[in-house]
């Protein structure tokens, strides 16, 4: 997906807590790469058919994605070469400083963020009074919602990508709960309990004491997830959906 804009300082990105505008950069061109599926197929002997084992462990696996951005580097109030070099020096050190994937936000659909890192060397093209800085981010395959599932922020609610649901439960005895993961990726929710609980899901049993838990063993698959919870107290499920 490609977007080309040439309006000075009106459109940008946020990366590692700072905005491109803070460095006098304007986004000229943006290409958002899509993640490819990782396929694990096994040919069947003596046939033209294959067995697809990609979802054997609970869902499709994806490769990393890339996001390429071209910045326009120019300052009308100071058109010296020294200042131009100072601008791109500050920008490159900002973009290259992180040692791991960190939050990358686009001004478009900014209720979502990517996790990205600039791993390849940026490309600098210099003209007489301005320059172009080309940067490629290597990113986690999914966009992550800033909004927790079950939120009721009406102005930010997207009826095409979200679902209204309860994620906080008062339980006395036993209760069947249905949680919907409307994302593309399975997620491990944070569990917050005020008392001991036993949760049964997909023939697996999880035991909680009062407290806050995060476990990769307790995951919500894409779609409908039915749970049976036993105990007395309040139990909350906290997660952020992930989309391509």
Short mmCIF file of C-alpha atoms in Angstrom, two decimals:
data_model
loop_
_atom_site.label_atom_id
_atom_site.label_comp_id
_atom_site.label_asym_id
_atom_site.label_seq_id
_atom_site.Cartn_x
_atom_site.Cartn_y
_atom_site.Cartn_z
CA UNK A 1 0.00 0.00 0.00
CA UNK A 2 1.47 3.34 -1.06
CA UNK A 3 0.62 6.85 0.07
CA UNK A 4 2.25 9.99 -1.31
CA UNK A 5 1.84 13.32 0.51
CA UNK A 6 3.65 16.65 0.13
CA UNK A 7 2.15 18.90 2.79
CA UNK A 8 4.88 20.33 5.00
CA UNK A 9 4.79 19.03 8.62
CA UNK A 10 1.07 18.12 8.49
CA UNK A 11 1.61 14.38 8.23
CA UNK A 12 4.15 12.21 9.97
CA UNK A 13 4.97 9.25 12.16
CA UNK A 14 5.75 8.64 15.81
CA UNK A 15 8.63 6.32 16.65
CA UNK A 16 10.15 5.49 20.01
CA UNK A 17 8.09 8.24 21.65
CA UNK A 18 9.09 11.08 19.29
CA UNK A 19 7.46 12.49 16.17
CA UNK A 20 9.06 13.06 12.80
CA UNK A 21 7.78 16.65 13.02
CA UNK A 22 10.09 17.18 15.99
CA UNK A 23 13.02 16.76 13.60
CA UNK A 24 11.60 18.96 10.82
CA UNK A 25 10.75 15.96 8.64
CA UNK A 26 7.80 15.60 6.31
CA UNK A 27 6.64 12.25 4.92
CA UNK A 28 6.85 12.32 1.12
CA UNK A 29 6.19 8.66 0.42
CA UNK A 30 5.18 5.61 2.42
CA UNK A 31 4.98 1.93 1.46
CA UNK A 32 3.43 -0.44 4.00
CA UNK A 33 4.49 -4.00 3.28
CA UNK A 34 2.18 -6.89 4.13
CA UNK A 35 3.46 -9.98 5.98
CA UNK A 36 3.76 -13.20 4.02
CA UNK A 37 2.36 -16.43 5.42
CA UNK A 38 4.77 -19.09 6.59
CA UNK A 39 3.55 -22.30 4.98
CA UNK A 40 4.57 -25.76 6.09
CA UNK A 41 3.43 -28.24 3.47
CA UNK A 42 4.20 -31.92 3.10
CA UNK A 43 3.82 -33.59 -0.31
CA UNK A 44 1.74 -36.76 -0.37
CA UNK A 45 3.63 -39.61 -2.01
CA UNK A 46 2.51 -40.59 -5.51
CA UNK A 47 0.00 -37.70 -5.75
CA UNK A 48 -0.04 -34.02 -6.71
CA UNK A 49 -1.56 -33.12 -3.34
CA UNK A 50 0.07 -31.70 -0.23
CA UNK A 51 -0.83 -31.59 3.45
CA UNK A 52 -0.80 -28.08 4.92
CA UNK A 53 0.62 -28.23 8.46
CA UNK A 54 0.83 -24.44 8.91
CA UNK A 55 -1.90 -24.27 11.55
CA UNK A 56 -0.85 -27.38 13.45
CA UNK A 57 -0.03 -25.45 16.63
CA UNK A 58 -3.02 -23.12 16.68
CA UNK A 59 -3.10 -20.57 13.90
CA UNK A 60 -1.38 -19.22 10.85
CA UNK A 61 2.20 -17.99 11.29
CA UNK A 62 3.43 -14.89 9.43
CA UNK A 63 6.80 -13.45 8.48
CA UNK A 64 7.91 -9.98 9.50
CA UNK A 65 6.73 -7.02 7.45
CA UNK A 66 8.57 -3.93 6.20
CA UNK A 67 7.50 -0.29 6.16
CA UNK A 68 9.42 2.08 3.91
CA UNK A 69 9.22 5.83 4.43
CA UNK A 70 10.79 8.67 2.47
CA UNK A 71 11.22 11.92 4.44
CA UNK A 72 11.63 15.37 2.95
CA UNK A 73 14.41 17.21 4.83
CA UNK A 74 14.38 20.98 4.47
CA UNK A 75 14.10 24.11 6.61
CA UNK A 76 13.00 27.39 4.99
CA UNK A 77 14.33 29.49 7.88
CA UNK A 78 17.86 28.14 7.57
CA UNK A 79 18.96 26.93 4.15
CA UNK A 80 22.64 26.40 4.89
CA UNK A 81 24.33 23.09 4.18
CA UNK A 82 25.51 22.85 7.77
CA UNK A 83 21.93 23.07 9.03
CA UNK A 84 20.73 20.53 6.46
CA UNK A 85 23.40 18.09 7.65
CA UNK A 86 22.51 18.78 11.27
CA UNK A 87 18.87 17.94 10.52
CA UNK A 88 19.57 14.58 8.91
CA UNK A 89 22.18 13.74 11.55
CA UNK A 90 19.63 14.23 14.33
CA UNK A 91 16.99 12.29 12.39
CA UNK A 92 19.26 9.33 11.63
CA UNK A 93 20.42 9.06 15.23
CA UNK A 94 16.80 9.14 16.41
CA UNK A 95 15.74 6.41 13.99
CA UNK A 96 18.80 4.18 14.47
CA UNK A 97 19.12 4.47 18.24
CA UNK A 98 16.73 1.70 19.31
CA UNK A 99 18.22 -1.74 19.96
CA UNK A 100 14.95 -3.64 19.55
CA UNK A 101 11.53 -3.30 17.97
CA UNK A 102 9.67 -0.38 19.49
CA UNK A 103 6.36 1.41 18.94
CA UNK A 104 5.86 2.91 15.48
CA UNK A 105 2.66 4.88 14.85
CA UNK A 106 1.30 6.27 11.60
CA UNK A 107 -0.92 9.35 11.61
CA UNK A 108 -3.43 7.26 9.63
CA UNK A 109 -5.47 4.92 11.91
CA UNK A 110 -3.38 6.06 14.85
CA UNK A 111 -5.35 3.90 17.29
CA UNK A 112 -3.02 1.13 16.10
CA UNK A 113 0.74 0.81 16.22
CA UNK A 114 3.47 -1.36 14.73
CA UNK A 115 6.52 -2.73 16.50
CA UNK A 116 9.48 -1.86 14.32
CA UNK A 117 13.21 -1.27 14.15
CA UNK A 118 15.46 0.34 11.53
CA UNK A 119 17.92 -2.45 10.83
CA UNK A 120 19.13 -1.55 7.34
CA UNK A 121 21.18 1.56 6.67
CA UNK A 122 19.07 4.62 5.71
CA UNK A 123 19.62 6.15 2.29
CA UNK A 124 20.38 9.89 2.00
CA UNK A 125 19.94 11.76 -1.29
CA UNK A 126 21.16 15.36 -1.29
CA UNK A 127 19.97 18.18 -3.53
CA UNK A 128 20.99 21.84 -3.53
CA UNK A 129 18.80 23.09 -0.68
CA UNK A 130 17.05 19.95 0.61
CA UNK A 131 17.39 16.20 0.86
CA UNK A 132 15.48 12.94 0.97
CA UNK A 133 15.98 10.41 3.74
CA UNK A 134 14.75 6.90 2.95
CA UNK A 135 14.22 4.55 5.89
CA UNK A 136 13.03 0.95 6.12
CA UNK A 137 11.50 -0.44 9.31
CA UNK A 138 11.51 -4.19 9.97
CA UNK A 139 8.31 -4.87 11.87
CA UNK A 140 6.34 -7.46 13.80
CA UNK A 141 3.71 -8.87 11.40
CA UNK A 142 0.67 -7.39 13.17
CA UNK A 143 -0.68 -3.97 14.04
CA UNK A 144 -1.65 -3.74 17.71
CA UNK A 145 -4.67 -1.80 18.94
CA UNK A 146 -4.01 0.95 21.47
CA UNK A 147 -7.50 0.38 22.87
CA UNK A 148 -8.13 -2.48 25.24
CA UNK A 149 -10.84 -4.93 24.18
CA UNK A 150 -14.18 -4.27 25.83
CA UNK A 151 -13.62 -0.51 25.84
CA UNK A 152 -16.68 1.70 25.50
CA UNK A 153 -15.03 4.82 24.09
CA UNK A 154 -17.80 5.71 21.66
CA UNK A 155 -15.90 8.28 19.56
CA UNK A 156 -13.09 5.79 18.89
CA UNK A 157 -15.24 2.69 18.37
CA UNK A 158 -14.86 1.20 14.89
CA UNK A 159 -17.96 -0.87 14.11
CA UNK A 160 -16.22 -2.56 11.16
CA UNK A 161 -13.20 -3.81 13.12
CA UNK A 162 -14.40 -4.10 16.72
CA UNK A 163 -17.07 -5.84 18.78
CA UNK A 164 -18.81 -4.64 21.95
CA UNK A 165 -18.29 -7.19 24.70
CA UNK A 166 -17.88 -7.53 28.43
CA UNK A 167 -14.41 -8.44 29.72
CA UNK A 168 -15.04 -7.93 33.49
CA UNK A 169 -17.05 -10.54 35.36
CA UNK A 170 -18.45 -10.88 38.86
CA UNK A 171 -18.62 -14.60 39.55
CA UNK A 172 -20.26 -16.55 42.35
CA UNK A 173 -19.99 -20.30 41.89
CA UNK A 174 -19.65 -21.27 38.25
CA UNK A 175 -20.14 -19.21 35.10
CA UNK A 176 -19.77 -19.83 31.38
CA UNK A 177 -18.10 -16.92 29.58
CA UNK A 178 -17.71 -16.25 25.87
CA UNK A 179 -14.87 -13.98 24.75
CA UNK A 180 -14.42 -12.90 21.14
CA UNK A 181 -10.96 -12.31 19.75
CA UNK A 182 -11.73 -10.30 16.62
CA UNK A 183 -8.06 -9.94 15.75
CA UNK A 184 -6.10 -11.97 13.22
CA UNK A 185 -3.61 -13.31 15.74
CA UNK A 186 -4.11 -15.35 18.90
CA UNK A 187 -3.40 -13.34 22.06
CA UNK A 188 -2.47 -14.10 25.67
CA UNK A 189 -4.69 -11.84 27.81
CA UNK A 190 -3.71 -10.46 31.17
CA UNK A 191 -5.86 -12.05 33.88
CA UNK A 192 -6.74 -9.97 36.94
CA UNK A 193 -8.49 -11.85 39.74
CA UNK A 194 -9.64 -10.76 43.19
CA UNK A 195 -9.92 -14.36 44.43
CA UNK A 196 -8.90 -17.91 43.49
CA UNK A 197 -10.47 -19.18 40.27
CA UNK A 198 -10.40 -22.28 38.12
CA UNK A 199 -10.79 -21.74 34.36
CA UNK A 200 -11.56 -24.51 31.92
CA UNK A 201 -11.07 -23.86 28.21
CA UNK A 202 -10.57 -26.33 25.35
CA UNK A 203 -10.30 -29.21 27.86
CA UNK A 204 -7.44 -27.43 29.63
CA UNK A 205 -7.70 -26.28 33.25
CA UNK A 206 -5.97 -23.19 34.66
CA UNK A 207 -5.84 -22.35 38.36
CA UNK A 208 -5.45 -18.78 39.58
CA UNK A 209 -4.89 -17.22 42.98
CA UNK A 210 -5.81 -13.59 43.61
CA UNK A 211 -3.50 -11.40 41.55
CA UNK A 212 -2.45 -10.50 38.01
CA UNK A 213 -1.24 -13.10 35.53
CA UNK A 214 0.18 -13.28 32.03
CA UNK A 215 0.85 -16.71 30.60
CA UNK A 216 1.57 -17.81 27.02
CA UNK A 217 -0.24 -21.04 27.93
CA UNK A 218 -3.56 -19.21 28.26
CA UNK A 219 -4.39 -17.80 24.84
CA UNK A 220 -7.52 -16.64 23.04
CA UNK A 221 -7.72 -17.99 19.53
CA UNK A 222 -9.21 -15.90 16.73
CA UNK A 223 -13.00 -15.96 16.94
CA UNK A 224 -15.17 -17.32 19.73
CA UNK A 225 -13.62 -18.63 22.96
CA UNK A 226 -15.83 -20.38 25.53
CA UNK A 227 -14.63 -20.63 29.14
CA UNK A 228 -16.07 -22.08 32.31
CA UNK A 229 -14.96 -20.19 35.41
CA UNK A 230 -15.41 -21.45 38.98
CA UNK A 231 -14.89 -19.29 42.05
CA UNK A 232 -16.26 -16.24 43.83
CA UNK A 233 -15.00 -12.76 43.08
CA UNK A 234 -14.15 -10.53 40.13
CA UNK A 235 -12.19 -11.73 37.10
CA UNK A 236 -11.04 -9.44 34.28
CA UNK A 237 -9.50 -10.24 30.89
CA UNK A 238 -7.27 -7.54 29.40
CA UNK A 239 -5.91 -7.73 25.86
CA UNK A 240 -5.34 -5.71 22.69
CA UNK A 241 -6.36 -7.17 19.36
CA UNK A 242 -3.81 -7.59 16.59
CA UNK A 243 -4.60 -7.11 12.90
CA UNK A 244 -2.55 -7.33 9.72
#
